[in-house]
Amino acid sequence: MKILVTVTEVADADDEFEISGTSIADQYLTYDLNEWDDYAIEEAVQLSEEHDDIEVVTVTFGAERVEETIRTALAKGADRAIRVWDDSFEGKTILDPSQKAELLAGVVEEEEPDLVLSGVQSGDVAIGATGVALAEKIGYEWAAVVNQLDLDRDSGVASVHRELEGGVEELTDVEPPAVLTIQTGINEPRYASLRGIRQAQSKPLDVVSPDDLGVELEESAIELTELVEPESESDTELFEGSPEETAGQLAEFLREQGVGA
Amino acid sequence: MSDVLVVAEHRRGELRDVSYELLTAGRELADSTGGDVHAAVISGDVDSYAEDLNREGVDAVHTVEYGEEFNHGVYTQAVEQLADEIDAQYVVAGNTVNGLDFVPAVAERLDLPLVTDAVAFETGDGLSVIRELYSGKTEGTVEVDSEEAFVTVRPGEWPAAEGTGDAAIEAFDADIDESELDTTVNGFEEVGSGDVDITEADVLVSVGRGIEEEDNLPIIHELADALGATVSASRPIVDNGWLGQERQVGQSGKKVTPDIYIAIGISGAVQHVAGMKGADTIIAINNDPSAPIYDIADYGIVDDLFDVVPALTEEFGG
Ligand SMILES: Cc1cc2nc3c(=O)[nH]c(=O)nc-3n(C[C@H](O)[C@H](O)[C@H](O)COP(=O)(O)OP(=O)(O)OC[C@H]3O[C@@H](n4cnc5c(N)ncnc54)[C@H](O)[C@@H]3O)c2cc1C
């Protein structure tokens, strides 16, 4: 059995930043493994630890820089990795879930995994649609926002909990092959061990181009044409001064409200 | 082709609030295209839902009788067929857990573009969708270069449609292929009950990822004790198992309406804000002045929580 985990890197903006064109200028961004994907990796690795015959493969779309993030996934226990890239994508952010799905579909067709685990969303752009779009494209079943997964190897059914709003979970059976989008909190992601980090260096990391996968992206109908720092609608009254001073002012306000009396 | 199809949401016998907001968002789009607003309601007690959905600005409500609760296979097929039947220009649904479980699939089937989590539209020459990017720190304009498109709309951004409309209520006989329904919904489970009820608290001291480590939590408890307040949290604290699920505030946790909500090291992500924007007074302690929590906070201290929180506790003799 094979599990494919989609892994992406997200950009986190500094407290102070500037916008250049339709992006935050690169010097204000730090890149990290997407929080939701960390849980997806962990879920796959835990399954592979329970069942000897499960192979965990990761797929990431991105320039060479993302290999650091991919090595982290390998260090946490994935068996091998695929990076999809072609220099023509340099400097572009793909916002179209269908295009992302198209790129991933090329890999799914080669690898034919039984399960694809994706994060619910990428923390930075928060589109939240790629996993389900992928499922539809490749003819897999799916479930979005999964926070519990029990795989019954005999019946072949994945019993999941989907986390709905307001503290309610939906109990659902999905028949693989399927794409599940994984919600934070489903498990406790491990830290990469030193041994894992060493082993990751020798695990296979293949780089393929969309061309190699036979994927030709059509022009997207969606384009980010402007990016702004929204005018703060805030009328927050800020307490100013040293921590003692600000704490003092806040305390006074709270006392006026009858708190702590 | 100028009509707008809005897909209502319901759960366990009730329409969800977002459904009425979708009607307003749909009306805004239909005003720009000069078309009609069609609402679709699928599964459950569709006739009574249809009556509720018949609000001002709605031209037609299509009911699809099939099963009781949301099933993405049923929704995907029904919405695909309805969009085709009425020749919809735009299809609007909620940017909700279930919205994101079927809309991407329908958009994919129809090979139409999808923009998620809209907070506003710019209409005129075509459609542009305003949505947040980079964790709410920036706002982007996404231009849709297509006659037809799918949009999911963030809950709480459009006002609910009101009044009573004169919509035609019509049963739509969707042709649901059962062999395609490989996902079965077996029921629901309530989570997050525990020995505290944060929804009852007058004052909440709420802690977020800014606290960094479980070992730092005592400063939060000490403050809460000194204030006679209850401790609540953002999601990462609960995901890490540092506090129980009954203390989680937000979309998937509890909705709270205390007199005073003190957000400490919480950025103010939309899913968190969904649970606490009803607080009378919101106070933020966060060292990042660009954090979205300051869009809704009444009072704030832009400083290091590890300095401010102990000083505040001391003020109250803690
Ligand atoms: C389907 C779905 C459902 C969700 N449901 C919920 C939900 O119910 N509730 C919820 O909370 N989230 C929910 N989330 C997650 C949400 O998107 C955010 O990831 C989460 O709210 C972030 O929590 P946070 O603000 O504590 O952490 P972060 O966003 O990491 O913010 C930490 C903040 O702490 C500040 N900080 C750091 N160090 C210090 C310091 N020393 N002093 C002062 N400030 C400091 C930082 O400036 C930052 O603003 C959901 C997400 C999804 C996709």
XYZ file of C-alpha atoms and ligand atoms in Angstrom:
632
model
C 0.000 0.000 0.000
C 1.179 3.464 -0.822
C 0.360 6.834 0.767
C 1.173 10.035 -1.049
C 1.450 13.133 1.129
C 1.303 16.539 -0.471
C 3.756 18.815 1.267
C 4.069 22.513 0.767
C 6.074 25.337 2.168
C 4.347 28.446 3.451
C 5.553 32.004 3.698
C 5.179 33.830 6.968
C 5.411 37.618 6.877
C 7.439 39.587 9.413
C 5.658 41.986 11.761
C 6.747 44.851 9.539
C 6.806 44.210 5.807
C 6.518 45.851 2.427
C 4.563 44.770 -0.588
C 6.291 44.589 -3.918
C 3.965 44.066 -6.874
C 1.416 41.449 -5.861
C 3.570 39.795 -3.251
C 5.226 40.579 0.040
C 8.857 41.453 -0.681
C 10.970 38.346 -0.169
C 13.232 39.800 2.521
C 10.223 39.986 4.860
C 9.233 36.364 4.400
C 10.332 33.255 6.237
C 9.481 29.863 4.803
C 8.437 26.857 6.760
C 6.663 23.523 6.431
C 2.899 24.106 6.228
C 1.383 23.375 9.632
C -1.454 21.245 8.203
C 0.964 19.162 6.115
C 3.012 18.403 9.213
C -0.042 16.591 10.589
C -0.595 14.829 7.250
C 2.991 13.554 7.243
C 2.637 12.334 10.810
C -0.605 10.510 10.025
C 1.017 8.727 7.083
C 4.152 7.852 9.024
C 2.109 6.463 11.919
C 0.187 4.250 9.495
C 3.443 3.017 7.977
C 4.727 2.187 11.441
C 1.609 0.139 12.146
C 1.720 -1.698 8.831
C 5.045 -2.876 7.388
C 3.905 -2.777 3.808
C 3.017 0.904 3.631
C 5.273 3.208 1.670
C 5.067 6.955 2.302
C 5.957 9.225 -0.594
C 5.817 13.017 -0.478
C 5.194 15.377 -3.350
C 6.037 19.068 -3.324
C 5.766 21.725 -5.945
C 8.541 24.273 -5.651
C 11.977 25.625 -6.475
C 15.175 24.134 -5.095
C 14.762 26.063 -1.850
C 11.902 23.763 -0.786
C 14.262 20.795 -0.559
C 15.028 21.822 3.003
C 11.359 21.411 3.883
C 11.171 18.153 1.945
C 14.168 16.792 3.902
C 12.265 17.599 7.081
C 9.401 15.396 5.892
C 11.885 12.637 5.042
C 13.541 13.031 8.434
C 10.160 12.543 10.081
C 9.801 9.202 8.378
C 8.617 9.527 4.779
C 10.391 7.015 2.531
C 11.032 9.111 -0.537
C 10.137 12.435 -2.075
C 9.222 13.953 -5.396
C 9.721 17.604 -6.216
C 7.863 19.021 -9.198
C 9.392 22.066 -10.769
C 10.280 23.906 -13.880
C 12.076 27.261 -13.952
C 9.237 28.887 -15.836
C 7.318 28.946 -12.526
C 9.997 31.063 -10.829
C 8.480 33.950 -8.930
C 4.867 32.888 -9.550
C 2.374 32.013 -6.858
C -0.278 29.603 -8.051
C -3.635 30.580 -6.593
C -5.774 28.400 -8.801
C -6.628 25.165 -6.958
C -7.293 23.477 -10.275
C -3.766 24.192 -11.477
C -2.266 22.867 -8.270
C -4.436 19.795 -8.610
C -3.333 19.343 -12.204
C 0.330 19.266 -11.204
C -0.348 16.826 -8.376
C -2.539 14.674 -10.603
C 0.450 14.035 -12.849
C 2.281 12.511 -9.889
C -0.747 10.539 -8.704
C -1.053 8.976 -12.115
C 2.566 7.798 -11.977
C 2.504 6.650 -8.369
C -1.031 5.290 -8.084
C -1.266 5.713 -4.306
C -4.138 4.195 -2.323
C -4.414 7.259 -0.131
C -3.442 10.846 -0.690
C -3.152 12.953 2.449
C -3.165 16.729 2.011
C -3.314 19.512 4.544
C -6.720 21.202 4.854
C -5.111 24.393 3.586
C -1.785 26.143 3.140
C -1.479 28.539 6.035
C -0.431 31.501 3.899
C -2.918 31.615 1.014
C -5.625 29.559 2.765
C -7.440 28.406 -0.366
C -8.477 25.081 1.077
C -9.647 23.512 -2.171
C -6.705 21.686 -3.697
C -7.285 18.281 -2.120
C -10.911 17.970 -3.214
C -10.146 19.381 -6.676
C -7.397 16.765 -6.995
C -9.744 13.965 -5.950
C -12.270 14.930 -8.584
C -9.602 15.239 -11.256
C -8.180 11.777 -10.654
C -11.471 10.056 -9.897
C -10.697 9.306 -6.230
C -13.134 9.550 -3.342
C -12.412 12.209 -0.752
C -13.171 13.718 2.636
C -12.336 17.262 3.680
C -11.198 18.396 7.136
C -10.451 15.023 8.684
C -9.427 14.965 12.339
C -9.568 11.227 12.948
C -8.678 8.379 10.619
C -9.082 4.644 11.134
C -8.066 2.497 8.263
C -9.549 -0.993 8.167
C -7.122 -2.958 6.024
C -9.470 -5.955 5.697
C -12.554 -4.154 4.501
C -10.471 -1.471 2.845
C -12.627 1.272 4.334
C -11.286 4.479 5.851
C -13.503 5.580 8.726
C -12.967 9.254 9.369
C -14.240 12.056 11.518
C -14.772 15.299 9.649
C -14.500 18.300 11.912
C -17.505 20.503 11.282
C -18.227 23.846 12.901
C -19.200 24.328 16.541
C -17.753 21.216 18.135
C -19.580 18.715 15.947
C -17.859 15.938 14.045
C -19.284 13.966 11.148
C -18.591 10.220 11.138
C -18.000 9.115 7.599
C -16.810 6.023 5.737
C -14.740 6.572 2.637
C -13.725 3.917 0.154
C -10.149 4.309 -1.039
C -8.507 5.210 -3.263
C -9.206 8.550 -1.677
C -7.844 11.971 -0.916
C -8.219 13.068 2.705
C -7.528 16.622 3.766
C -6.004 16.546 7.219
C -6.861 18.939 10.026
C -4.469 20.030 12.765
C -4.825 18.189 16.056
C -5.431 14.771 14.418
C -2.170 13.562 15.997
C 0.970 14.899 17.612
C 3.562 15.569 14.931
C 6.983 14.391 15.961
C 10.171 16.373 15.806
C 12.741 15.032 13.415
C 15.319 13.034 15.365
C 19.024 13.429 14.681
C 19.029 9.905 13.311
C 16.079 10.764 11.113
C 17.837 13.853 9.806
C 20.925 11.812 8.950
C 18.871 9.131 7.210
C 16.936 11.735 5.275
C 20.115 12.770 3.483
C 20.285 9.427 1.707
C 16.598 8.985 0.946
C 15.600 9.439 -2.698
C 14.399 12.891 -3.730
C 13.473 12.974 -7.402
C 12.974 16.157 -9.323
C 10.524 16.034 -12.207
C 9.139 18.719 -14.459
C 5.485 19.058 -15.398
C 6.677 18.107 -18.857
C 8.065 14.803 -17.586
C 4.665 14.131 -16.052
C 2.914 14.962 -19.287
C 1.174 17.906 -17.632
C 0.582 21.011 -19.626
C -1.000 23.767 -17.593
C -3.587 25.858 -19.307
C -3.564 29.525 -18.563
C -5.487 30.155 -15.357
C -8.623 32.255 -15.383
C -7.683 33.544 -11.946
C -5.134 36.256 -11.432
C -4.015 38.188 -8.383
C -3.938 41.744 -9.676
C -3.444 43.717 -6.497
C -2.178 43.161 -2.988
C -2.548 45.736 -0.246
C -2.112 46.025 3.453
C -5.690 46.778 4.408
C -6.323 50.172 5.922
C -6.724 49.215 9.516
C -10.377 49.477 10.445
C -9.075 49.298 13.915
C -9.931 51.831 16.525
C -7.980 49.963 19.145
C -6.959 52.187 21.999
C -3.359 51.281 22.683
C -1.823 51.582 26.123
C 1.684 52.928 25.743
C 4.778 52.811 27.888
C 6.867 50.226 29.700
C 5.230 46.868 30.544
C 4.663 48.112 34.097
C 2.992 51.263 32.779
C 0.797 49.526 30.222
C -0.144 46.821 32.711
C -1.024 49.571 35.184
C -3.304 51.335 32.690
C -4.989 48.103 31.694
C -5.455 47.183 35.363
C -7.121 50.510 35.985
C -9.485 49.943 33.082
C -10.303 46.422 34.269
C -11.008 47.644 37.801
C -13.367 50.258 36.410
C -15.200 47.366 34.748
C -15.454 45.646 38.093
C -12.924 42.928 37.285
C -10.751 41.464 40.019
C -12.667 43.288 42.706
C -26.840 33.339 -18.809
C -26.830 35.931 -16.076
C -28.367 34.102 -13.133
C -26.729 33.300 -9.830
C -27.121 29.998 -8.004
C -26.739 30.043 -4.239
C -26.350 26.739 -2.392
C -27.875 26.829 1.089
C -26.456 24.892 4.018
C -28.257 23.076 6.785
C -27.397 20.650 9.516
C -29.453 18.492 11.827
C -32.736 20.056 10.919
C -31.737 23.704 10.740
C -30.585 26.053 8.039
C -27.195 27.454 8.984
C -26.916 31.251 9.349
C -24.492 31.464 6.467
C -27.312 30.461 4.099
C -29.019 33.827 4.532
C -25.726 35.646 4.037
C -25.187 33.754 0.807
C -28.516 35.074 -0.443
C -27.257 38.631 0.083
C -23.937 37.899 -1.605
C -25.817 36.231 -4.457
C -28.098 39.250 -4.804
C -25.063 41.525 -5.054
C -23.707 39.453 -7.927
C -27.085 39.188 -9.641
C -27.468 42.968 -9.486
C -24.242 43.266 -11.423
C -25.216 40.703 -14.050
C -28.841 41.761 -14.250
C -29.922 38.198 -13.528
C -32.003 36.315 -10.996
C -31.035 34.776 -7.683
C -31.775 31.063 -7.456
C -31.311 29.278 -4.157
C -30.792 25.533 -4.010
C -31.542 23.485 -0.936
C -30.563 19.843 -0.991
C -31.576 17.009 1.371
C -33.504 17.125 4.626
C -36.793 18.929 5.084
C -36.394 20.922 1.897
C -39.919 22.337 1.810
C -39.645 24.063 5.139
C -36.097 25.214 4.332
C -37.377 26.629 1.044
C -39.933 28.738 2.859
C -37.255 30.159 5.113
C -35.033 30.883 2.138
C -37.754 32.825 0.388
C -36.425 36.208 1.447
C -36.308 39.543 -0.272
C -34.235 39.476 -3.425
C -34.637 35.748 -4.055
C -36.329 34.836 -7.339
C -36.493 31.066 -7.149
C -35.814 28.275 -4.685
C -35.046 24.809 -6.031
C -35.559 21.905 -3.678
C -33.766 18.608 -4.118
C -35.222 15.848 -2.049
C -32.609 13.189 -1.343
C -31.564 11.856 2.063
C -31.365 13.862 5.245
C -27.931 15.347 5.734
C -25.100 16.701 3.636
C -23.396 14.123 1.449
C -20.819 15.542 -0.926
C -21.643 13.096 -3.679
C -25.293 14.146 -3.683
C -24.437 17.843 -3.501
C -21.851 17.576 -6.246
C -24.257 15.919 -8.660
C -27.268 18.073 -7.785
C -25.409 21.381 -8.028
C -23.753 20.375 -11.279
C -27.160 19.594 -12.792
C -28.873 22.675 -11.395
C -26.123 25.016 -12.558
C -26.581 23.544 -16.003
C -30.379 23.677 -15.871
C -30.570 27.363 -14.988
C -27.444 28.185 -16.960
C -25.892 29.884 -13.955
C -23.233 32.503 -14.431
C -22.018 32.372 -10.854
C -22.432 29.695 -8.212
C -22.064 30.874 -4.626
C -21.616 28.668 -1.561
C -20.281 29.049 1.964
C -16.575 28.882 2.682
C -17.427 26.314 5.306
C -16.277 22.806 6.078
C -19.028 21.333 3.918
C -18.748 24.034 1.252
C -15.112 23.090 0.809
C -16.116 19.418 0.661
C -18.156 19.745 -2.528
C -17.609 23.058 -4.332
C -14.078 22.294 -5.595
C -15.416 19.053 -7.075
C -18.259 20.710 -8.973
C -16.002 23.504 -10.252
C -13.573 20.844 -11.432
C -16.295 18.851 -13.205
C -17.551 21.899 -15.023
C -14.009 23.091 -15.658
C -14.791 26.493 -14.167
C -12.586 28.681 -11.988
C -13.080 28.723 -8.226
C -12.129 31.493 -5.822
C -12.541 30.642 -2.141
C -13.095 32.692 0.993
C -14.376 35.908 -0.593
C -14.806 38.847 1.776
C -16.054 41.286 -0.899
C -16.743 41.498 -4.619
C -15.835 44.106 -7.168
C -18.247 43.894 -10.026
C -18.620 45.908 -13.153
C -16.533 44.698 -15.998
C -16.493 41.060 -14.918
C -15.873 39.815 -11.403
C -13.049 40.427 -8.980
C -12.989 38.772 -5.602
C -11.365 40.346 -2.576
C -9.794 37.822 -0.215
C -7.152 37.797 2.464
C -3.665 36.449 1.894
C -0.695 35.855 4.209
C -2.698 34.974 7.313
C -4.911 38.022 7.174
C -2.057 40.501 6.974
C -2.823 41.490 3.385
C -5.819 41.690 1.114
C -5.684 40.641 -2.515
C -7.829 41.344 -5.544
C -8.356 38.191 -7.564
C -9.561 38.887 -11.069
C -11.689 36.193 -12.654
C -11.246 36.100 -16.391
C -14.182 33.859 -17.166
C -17.840 34.319 -17.944
C -18.796 31.753 -15.341
C -17.254 31.039 -11.972
C -17.644 29.470 -8.526
C -17.108 31.491 -5.385
C -17.161 30.482 -1.738
C -17.990 33.263 0.662
C -16.603 33.814 4.153
C -19.291 33.519 6.836
C -20.115 36.737 8.656
C -19.085 39.145 5.879
C -22.447 39.784 4.192
C -25.555 40.670 6.165
C -28.326 38.083 6.284
C -31.101 38.541 3.721
C -34.327 39.587 5.393
C -38.022 39.956 4.741
C -40.187 37.689 2.677
C -39.705 37.334 -1.029
C -41.941 36.107 -3.789
C -39.712 33.345 -5.015
C -41.111 30.485 -7.004
C -40.465 27.284 -5.054
C -39.814 24.406 -7.407
C -38.847 20.801 -6.860
C -35.834 19.877 -8.937
C -35.656 16.262 -9.919
C -31.924 15.669 -9.735
C -30.666 12.494 -11.279
C -28.420 11.117 -8.526
C -26.200 8.265 -9.645
C -25.920 6.115 -6.535
C -22.959 4.180 -7.844
C -21.006 7.404 -7.465
C -21.790 7.724 -3.775
C -18.766 6.009 -2.267
C -18.820 8.071 0.882
C -21.321 7.300 3.601
C -22.197 9.610 6.437
C -23.038 7.555 9.527
C -23.817 10.242 12.066
C -22.483 12.998 14.240
C -20.569 13.275 17.449
C -20.431 16.253 19.788
C -17.009 16.999 21.164
C -15.598 19.490 23.599
C -17.663 19.004 26.708
C -15.721 19.162 29.940
C -15.880 20.479 33.437
C -15.623 24.146 32.519
C -18.096 26.003 30.368
C -16.267 28.951 28.837
C -19.499 30.186 27.271
C -20.738 31.073 30.764
C -17.707 33.140 31.806
C -17.887 36.926 32.214
C -14.160 37.361 31.814
C -11.969 35.134 29.657
C -8.184 35.134 29.659
C -7.430 33.471 26.363
C -4.030 32.145 25.402
C -2.530 31.499 21.973
C 0.602 30.193 20.339
C 2.542 33.250 21.496
C 2.942 31.440 24.823
C 5.416 29.157 23.003
C 5.622 26.315 25.515
C 3.405 24.396 27.852
C 5.795 25.264 30.680
C 4.889 28.924 30.248
C 1.177 28.380 30.840
C 1.297 29.051 34.596
C 1.600 32.821 33.984
C -1.775 32.647 32.213
C -3.426 30.676 35.006
C -1.962 33.064 37.572
C -3.429 36.041 35.750
C -6.814 34.359 35.434
C -6.802 33.510 39.142
C -5.914 37.064 40.092
C -8.732 38.421 37.906
C -11.255 35.781 38.864
C -11.433 34.887 35.172
C -11.680 31.647 33.204
C -8.902 30.440 30.895
C -9.705 29.756 27.249
C -7.445 29.227 24.237
C -6.899 29.342 20.514
C -6.665 26.133 18.594
C -2.915 25.375 18.599
C -2.921 25.231 22.400
C -5.677 22.617 22.273
C -4.133 20.761 19.326
C -0.959 20.437 21.394
C -2.961 18.986 24.241
C -1.935 21.755 26.663
C -5.552 22.577 27.450
C -8.729 20.570 26.920
C -10.940 20.952 23.885
C -13.708 22.446 26.035
C -11.568 25.576 26.271
C -11.134 26.156 22.536
C -12.650 29.347 21.177
C -13.507 29.582 17.498
C -15.173 28.098 14.472
C -14.628 24.518 15.538
C -14.682 25.256 19.244
C -16.994 27.412 21.295
C -18.654 30.701 20.531
C -18.199 32.969 23.529
C -19.745 36.299 24.476
C -18.054 37.405 27.700
C -18.017 40.981 28.985
C -14.250 40.987 28.627
C -12.030 38.834 26.413
C -8.286 39.178 26.856
C -6.455 37.637 23.877
C -2.851 36.912 24.776
C -0.454 35.857 22.010
C -3.356 35.211 19.643
C -3.079 36.489 16.064
C -6.813 36.758 15.397
C -7.258 34.272 12.543
C -10.748 34.307 11.028
C -11.616 30.922 12.530
C -10.691 32.198 15.963
C -12.498 35.509 15.588
C -15.660 33.638 14.565
C -15.864 32.438 18.149
C -15.174 35.628 20.089
C -16.196 38.667 18.083
C -19.378 38.826 20.158
C -17.430 39.760 23.308
C -18.368 43.188 24.697
C -14.796 44.345 25.170
C -11.810 42.765 23.463
C -8.313 43.375 24.784
C -5.245 42.161 22.874
C -1.739 41.607 24.146
C 0.343 40.888 21.080
C 3.765 42.215 20.086
C 2.924 42.274 16.362
C 1.090 45.506 15.532
C 0.016 44.066 12.160
C -1.719 41.061 13.736
C -5.377 40.933 12.611
C -6.530 40.776 16.243
C -6.023 44.546 16.298
C -8.759 44.929 13.662
C -11.298 43.979 16.298
C -9.635 44.773 19.625
C -10.987 47.682 21.668
C -7.832 47.980 23.756
C -4.351 46.711 23.151
C -0.816 46.442 24.393
C 1.741 45.941 21.637
C 4.443 44.348 23.705
C 5.953 41.096 24.866
C 3.397 39.041 26.756
C 6.123 37.622 28.981
C 6.662 41.128 30.374
C 3.089 42.391 30.365
C 1.240 39.397 31.773
C 3.250 39.040 35.023
C 3.090 42.822 35.538
C -0.686 42.734 35.135
C -0.994 39.825 37.561
C 1.037 41.799 40.061
C -1.360 44.750 39.724
C -4.064 42.469 41.040
C -1.943 41.247 43.907
C -1.187 37.902 42.244
C -11.224 24.468 9.347
C -10.454 25.237 10.386
C -10.996 25.418 11.646
C -10.305 26.149 12.617
N -10.885 26.336 13.852
C -10.254 27.118 14.775
C -10.853 27.394 16.050
O -11.951 26.933 16.381
N -10.171 28.194 16.927
C -8.946 28.740 16.645
O -8.382 29.478 17.482
N -8.350 28.475 15.453
C -8.961 27.678 14.522
N -8.324 27.394 13.323
C -6.898 27.762 13.171
C -6.651 29.194 12.783
O -6.641 29.286 11.382
C -5.265 29.654 13.293
O -4.279 28.785 12.819
C -5.179 29.733 14.825
O -6.295 30.423 15.352
C -3.914 30.455 15.230
O -3.782 30.457 16.626
P -2.915 31.555 17.362
O -3.457 32.903 17.095
O -2.782 31.146 18.780
O -1.470 31.363 16.713
P -0.681 32.273 15.670
O -1.498 32.615 14.517
O 0.614 31.580 15.455
O -0.454 33.634 16.482
C 0.412 33.769 17.571
C 0.457 35.262 17.898
O 1.233 35.447 19.055
C 1.987 36.625 18.914
N 3.159 36.498 19.788
C 4.203 35.635 19.650
N 5.079 35.801 20.646
C 4.581 36.782 21.444
C 5.041 37.404 22.628
N 6.187 37.022 23.228
N 4.305 38.395 23.159
C 3.127 38.800 22.578
N 2.651 38.231 21.453
C 3.372 37.226 20.893
C 2.351 36.679 17.457
O 2.593 38.036 17.066
C 1.102 36.094 16.797
O 0.214 37.122 16.378
C -9.009 26.684 12.329
C -8.473 26.499 11.062
C -9.174 25.792 10.086
C -8.586 25.646 8.734
